[in-house]
Every structure is written in structure tokens, then in C-alpha cells.
Tab-separated table of N, CA and C in Angstrom:
chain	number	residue	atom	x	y	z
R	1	UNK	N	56.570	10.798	78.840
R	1	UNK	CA	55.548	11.239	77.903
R	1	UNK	C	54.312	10.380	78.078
R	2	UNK	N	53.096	11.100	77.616
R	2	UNK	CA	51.621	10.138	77.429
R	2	UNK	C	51.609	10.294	76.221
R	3	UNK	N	50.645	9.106	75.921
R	3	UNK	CA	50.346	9.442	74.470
R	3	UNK	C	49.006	8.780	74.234
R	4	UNK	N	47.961	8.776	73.245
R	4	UNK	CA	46.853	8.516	73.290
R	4	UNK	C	46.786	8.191	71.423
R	5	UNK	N	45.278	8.028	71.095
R	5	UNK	CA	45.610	7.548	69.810
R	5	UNK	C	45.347	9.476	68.842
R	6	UNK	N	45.331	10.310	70.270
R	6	UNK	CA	45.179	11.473	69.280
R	6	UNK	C	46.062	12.476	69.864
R	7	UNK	N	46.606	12.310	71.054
R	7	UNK	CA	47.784	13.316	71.406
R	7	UNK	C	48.224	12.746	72.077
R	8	UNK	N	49.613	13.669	72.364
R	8	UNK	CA	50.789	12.815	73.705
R	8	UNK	C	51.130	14.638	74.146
R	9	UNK	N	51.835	14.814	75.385
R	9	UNK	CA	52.299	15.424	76.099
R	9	UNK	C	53.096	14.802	76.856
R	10	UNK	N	53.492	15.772	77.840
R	10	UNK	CA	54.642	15.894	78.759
R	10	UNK	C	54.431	15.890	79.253
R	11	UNK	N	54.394	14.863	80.662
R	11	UNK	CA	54.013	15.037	82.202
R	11	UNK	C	55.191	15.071	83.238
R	12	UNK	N	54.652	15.674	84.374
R	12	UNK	CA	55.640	15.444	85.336
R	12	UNK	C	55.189	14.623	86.193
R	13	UNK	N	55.958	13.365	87.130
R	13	UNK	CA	55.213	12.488	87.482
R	13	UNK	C	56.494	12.604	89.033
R	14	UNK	N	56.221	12.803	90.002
R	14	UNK	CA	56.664	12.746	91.274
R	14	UNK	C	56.380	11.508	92.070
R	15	UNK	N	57.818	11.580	92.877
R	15	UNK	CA	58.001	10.677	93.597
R	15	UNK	C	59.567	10.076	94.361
R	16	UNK	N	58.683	10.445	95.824
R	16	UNK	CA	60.069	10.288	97.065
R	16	UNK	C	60.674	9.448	97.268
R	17	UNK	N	60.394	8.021	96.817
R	17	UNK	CA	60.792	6.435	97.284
R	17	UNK	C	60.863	5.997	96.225
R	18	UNK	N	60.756	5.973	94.212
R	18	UNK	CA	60.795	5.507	93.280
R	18	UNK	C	59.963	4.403	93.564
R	19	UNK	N	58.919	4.184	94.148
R	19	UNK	CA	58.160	2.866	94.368
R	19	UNK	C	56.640	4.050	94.536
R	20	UNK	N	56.551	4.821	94.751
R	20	UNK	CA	54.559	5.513	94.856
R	20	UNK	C	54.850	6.838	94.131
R	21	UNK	N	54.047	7.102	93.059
R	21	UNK	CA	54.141	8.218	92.526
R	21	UNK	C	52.970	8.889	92.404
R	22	UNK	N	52.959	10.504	92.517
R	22	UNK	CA	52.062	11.337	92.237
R	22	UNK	C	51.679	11.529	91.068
R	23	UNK	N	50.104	12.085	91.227
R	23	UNK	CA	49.415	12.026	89.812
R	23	UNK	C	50.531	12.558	88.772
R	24	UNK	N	49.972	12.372	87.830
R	24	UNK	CA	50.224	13.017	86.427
R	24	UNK	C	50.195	14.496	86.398
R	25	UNK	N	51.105	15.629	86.182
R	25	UNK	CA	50.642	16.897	85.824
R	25	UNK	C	51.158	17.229	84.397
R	26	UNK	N	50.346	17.997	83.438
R	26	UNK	CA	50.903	17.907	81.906
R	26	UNK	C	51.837	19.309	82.137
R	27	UNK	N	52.870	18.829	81.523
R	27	UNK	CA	54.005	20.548	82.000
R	27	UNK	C	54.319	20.745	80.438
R	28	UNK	N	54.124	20.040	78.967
R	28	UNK	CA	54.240	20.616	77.660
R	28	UNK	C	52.899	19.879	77.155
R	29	UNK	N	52.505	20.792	75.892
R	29	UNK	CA	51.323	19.866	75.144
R	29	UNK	C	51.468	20.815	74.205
R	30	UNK	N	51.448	20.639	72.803
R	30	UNK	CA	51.399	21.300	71.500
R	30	UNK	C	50.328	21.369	71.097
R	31	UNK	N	49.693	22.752	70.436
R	31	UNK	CA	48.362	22.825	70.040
R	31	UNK	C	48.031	21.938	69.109
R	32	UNK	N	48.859	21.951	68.309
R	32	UNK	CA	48.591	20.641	67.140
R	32	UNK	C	48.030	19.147	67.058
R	33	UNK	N	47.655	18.743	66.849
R	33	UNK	CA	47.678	17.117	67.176
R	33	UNK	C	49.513	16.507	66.762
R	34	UNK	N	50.424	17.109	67.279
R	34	UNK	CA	51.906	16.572	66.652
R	34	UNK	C	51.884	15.545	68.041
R	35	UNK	N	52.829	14.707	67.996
R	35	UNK	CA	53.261	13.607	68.945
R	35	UNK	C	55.035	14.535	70.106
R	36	UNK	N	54.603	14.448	70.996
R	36	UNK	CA	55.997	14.984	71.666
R	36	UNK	C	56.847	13.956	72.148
R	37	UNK	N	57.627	13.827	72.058
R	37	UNK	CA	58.711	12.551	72.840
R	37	UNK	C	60.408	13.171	73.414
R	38	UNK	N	60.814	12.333	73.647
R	38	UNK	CA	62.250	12.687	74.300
R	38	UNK	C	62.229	13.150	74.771
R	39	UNK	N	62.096	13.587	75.909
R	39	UNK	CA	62.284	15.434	76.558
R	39	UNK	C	63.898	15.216	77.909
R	40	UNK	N	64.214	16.311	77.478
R	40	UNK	CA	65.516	15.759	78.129
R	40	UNK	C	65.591	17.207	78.834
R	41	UNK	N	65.677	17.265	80.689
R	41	UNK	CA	65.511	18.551	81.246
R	41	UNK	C	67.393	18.769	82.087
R	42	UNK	N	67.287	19.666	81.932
R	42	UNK	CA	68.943	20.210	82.694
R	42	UNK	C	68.234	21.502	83.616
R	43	UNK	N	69.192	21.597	84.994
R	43	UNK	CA	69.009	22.635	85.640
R	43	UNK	C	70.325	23.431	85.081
R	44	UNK	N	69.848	24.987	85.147
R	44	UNK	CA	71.048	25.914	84.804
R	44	UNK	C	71.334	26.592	85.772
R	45	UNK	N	72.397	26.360	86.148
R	45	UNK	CA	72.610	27.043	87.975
R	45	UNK	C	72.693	29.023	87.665
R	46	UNK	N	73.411	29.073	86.377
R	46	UNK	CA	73.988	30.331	85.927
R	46	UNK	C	72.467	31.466	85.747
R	47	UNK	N	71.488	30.431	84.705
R	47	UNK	CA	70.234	31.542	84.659
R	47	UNK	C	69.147	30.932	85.811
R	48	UNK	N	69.364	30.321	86.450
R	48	UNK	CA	68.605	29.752	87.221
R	48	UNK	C	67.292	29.176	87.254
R	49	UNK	N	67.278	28.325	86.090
R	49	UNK	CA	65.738	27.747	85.559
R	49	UNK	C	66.483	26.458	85.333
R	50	UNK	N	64.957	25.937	84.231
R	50	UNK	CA	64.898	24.556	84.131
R	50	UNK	C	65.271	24.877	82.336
R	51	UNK	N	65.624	23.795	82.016
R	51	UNK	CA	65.853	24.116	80.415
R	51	UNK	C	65.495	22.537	80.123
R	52	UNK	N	64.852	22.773	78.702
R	52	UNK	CA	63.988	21.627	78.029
R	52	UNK	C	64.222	21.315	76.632
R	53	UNK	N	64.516	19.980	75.874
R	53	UNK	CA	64.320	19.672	74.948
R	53	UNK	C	63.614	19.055	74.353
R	54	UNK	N	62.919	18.635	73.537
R	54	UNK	CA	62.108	17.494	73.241
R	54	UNK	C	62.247	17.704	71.811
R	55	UNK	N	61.403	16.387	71.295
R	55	UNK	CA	61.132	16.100	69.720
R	55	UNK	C	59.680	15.850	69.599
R	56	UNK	N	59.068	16.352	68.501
R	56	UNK	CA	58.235	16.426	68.117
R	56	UNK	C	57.445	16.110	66.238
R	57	UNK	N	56.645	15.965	66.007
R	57	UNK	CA	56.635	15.394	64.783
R	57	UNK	C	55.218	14.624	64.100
R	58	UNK	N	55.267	13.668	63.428
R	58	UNK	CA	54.061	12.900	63.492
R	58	UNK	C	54.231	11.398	64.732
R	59	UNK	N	53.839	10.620	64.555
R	59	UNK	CA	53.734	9.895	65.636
R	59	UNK	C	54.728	8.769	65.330
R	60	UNK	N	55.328	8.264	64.576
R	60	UNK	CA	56.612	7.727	64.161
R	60	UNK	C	57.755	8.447	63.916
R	61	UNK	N	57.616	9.455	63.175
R	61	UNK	CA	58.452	10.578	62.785
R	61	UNK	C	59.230	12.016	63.104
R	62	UNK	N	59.714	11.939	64.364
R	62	UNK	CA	59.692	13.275	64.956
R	62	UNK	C	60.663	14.009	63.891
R	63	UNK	N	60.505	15.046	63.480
R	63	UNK	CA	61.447	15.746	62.821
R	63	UNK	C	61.273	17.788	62.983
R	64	UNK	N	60.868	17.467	64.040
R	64	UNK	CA	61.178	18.968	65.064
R	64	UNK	C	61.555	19.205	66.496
R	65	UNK	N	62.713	19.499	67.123
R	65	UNK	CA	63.161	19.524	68.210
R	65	UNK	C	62.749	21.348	68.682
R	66	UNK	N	62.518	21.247	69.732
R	66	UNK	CA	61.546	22.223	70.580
R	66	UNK	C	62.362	22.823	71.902
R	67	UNK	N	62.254	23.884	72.539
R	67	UNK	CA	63.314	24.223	73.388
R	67	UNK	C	62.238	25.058	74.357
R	68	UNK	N	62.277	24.631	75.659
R	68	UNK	CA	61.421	25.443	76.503
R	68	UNK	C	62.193	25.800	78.199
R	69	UNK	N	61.674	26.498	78.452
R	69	UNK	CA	62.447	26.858	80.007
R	69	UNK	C	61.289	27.127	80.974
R	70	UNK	N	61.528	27.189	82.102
R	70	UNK	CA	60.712	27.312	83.242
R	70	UNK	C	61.682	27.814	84.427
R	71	UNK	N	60.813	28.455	85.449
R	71	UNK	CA	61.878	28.605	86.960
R	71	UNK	C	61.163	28.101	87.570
R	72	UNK	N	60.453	27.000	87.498
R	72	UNK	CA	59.930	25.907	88.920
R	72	UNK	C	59.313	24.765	88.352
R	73	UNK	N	60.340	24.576	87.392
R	73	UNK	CA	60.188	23.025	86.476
R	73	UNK	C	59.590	22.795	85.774
């Protein structure tokens, strides 16, 4: 996650050697000013996507969990 003193999102951050990573790309962001955190991704071999969880909330407080999918992450 990023976070700033007025939003946070979800980035995806790449990388072949765990030592040089590619830019930042934002792959969730809530229209709201809410704070996103946790995001926990599983591949589903059966529907064949990406499946997503996260929490969301005020910026101490998450007290909404969020569910998103993708087929190329």
C-alpha cells in the first residue's frame, strides 16, 4: 500500500531479483478519501483470475473489507 496524508491505494510494485523494482502502478484506489490496507491476493486456477481482499476505513480504523477480481492481476 501507499499512503499520503490524504489518500493511500494499492500498488503493484515488480520485481525479478527482490533487490530492483519497477515503478509503482496503482491497481485499487477508492473514490473516497477512505485509507486501504491489507490486501491479500490469491490466484484461482478454477475461474481463472486474480481474487482480492483488502480493508478499508478511516486511517487508524479500517472497518470495511472490500473484494475485487481481475484476469491479469
Amino acid at each position: 500500500t501507499r499512503q499520503t496524508m490524504n489518500k493511500s491505494d494499492i500498488c503493484l510494485i515488480e520485481s525479478t531479483n527482490y533487490l530492483n523494482f519497477k515503478s509503482e502502478n496503482t491497481v485499487c484506489c477508492l473514490e473516497h478519501n477512505a485509507c486501504v490496507m491489507n490486501p491479500h491476493v490469491l490466484w484461482d486456477s478454477d475461474s481463472l483470475e486474480y481474487k482480492m481482499w483488502f480493508s478499508s476505513g478511516d486511517m487508524y480504523e479500517p472497518d470495511e473489507i472490500y473484494y475485487a477480481t481481475s484476469i491479469s492481476g
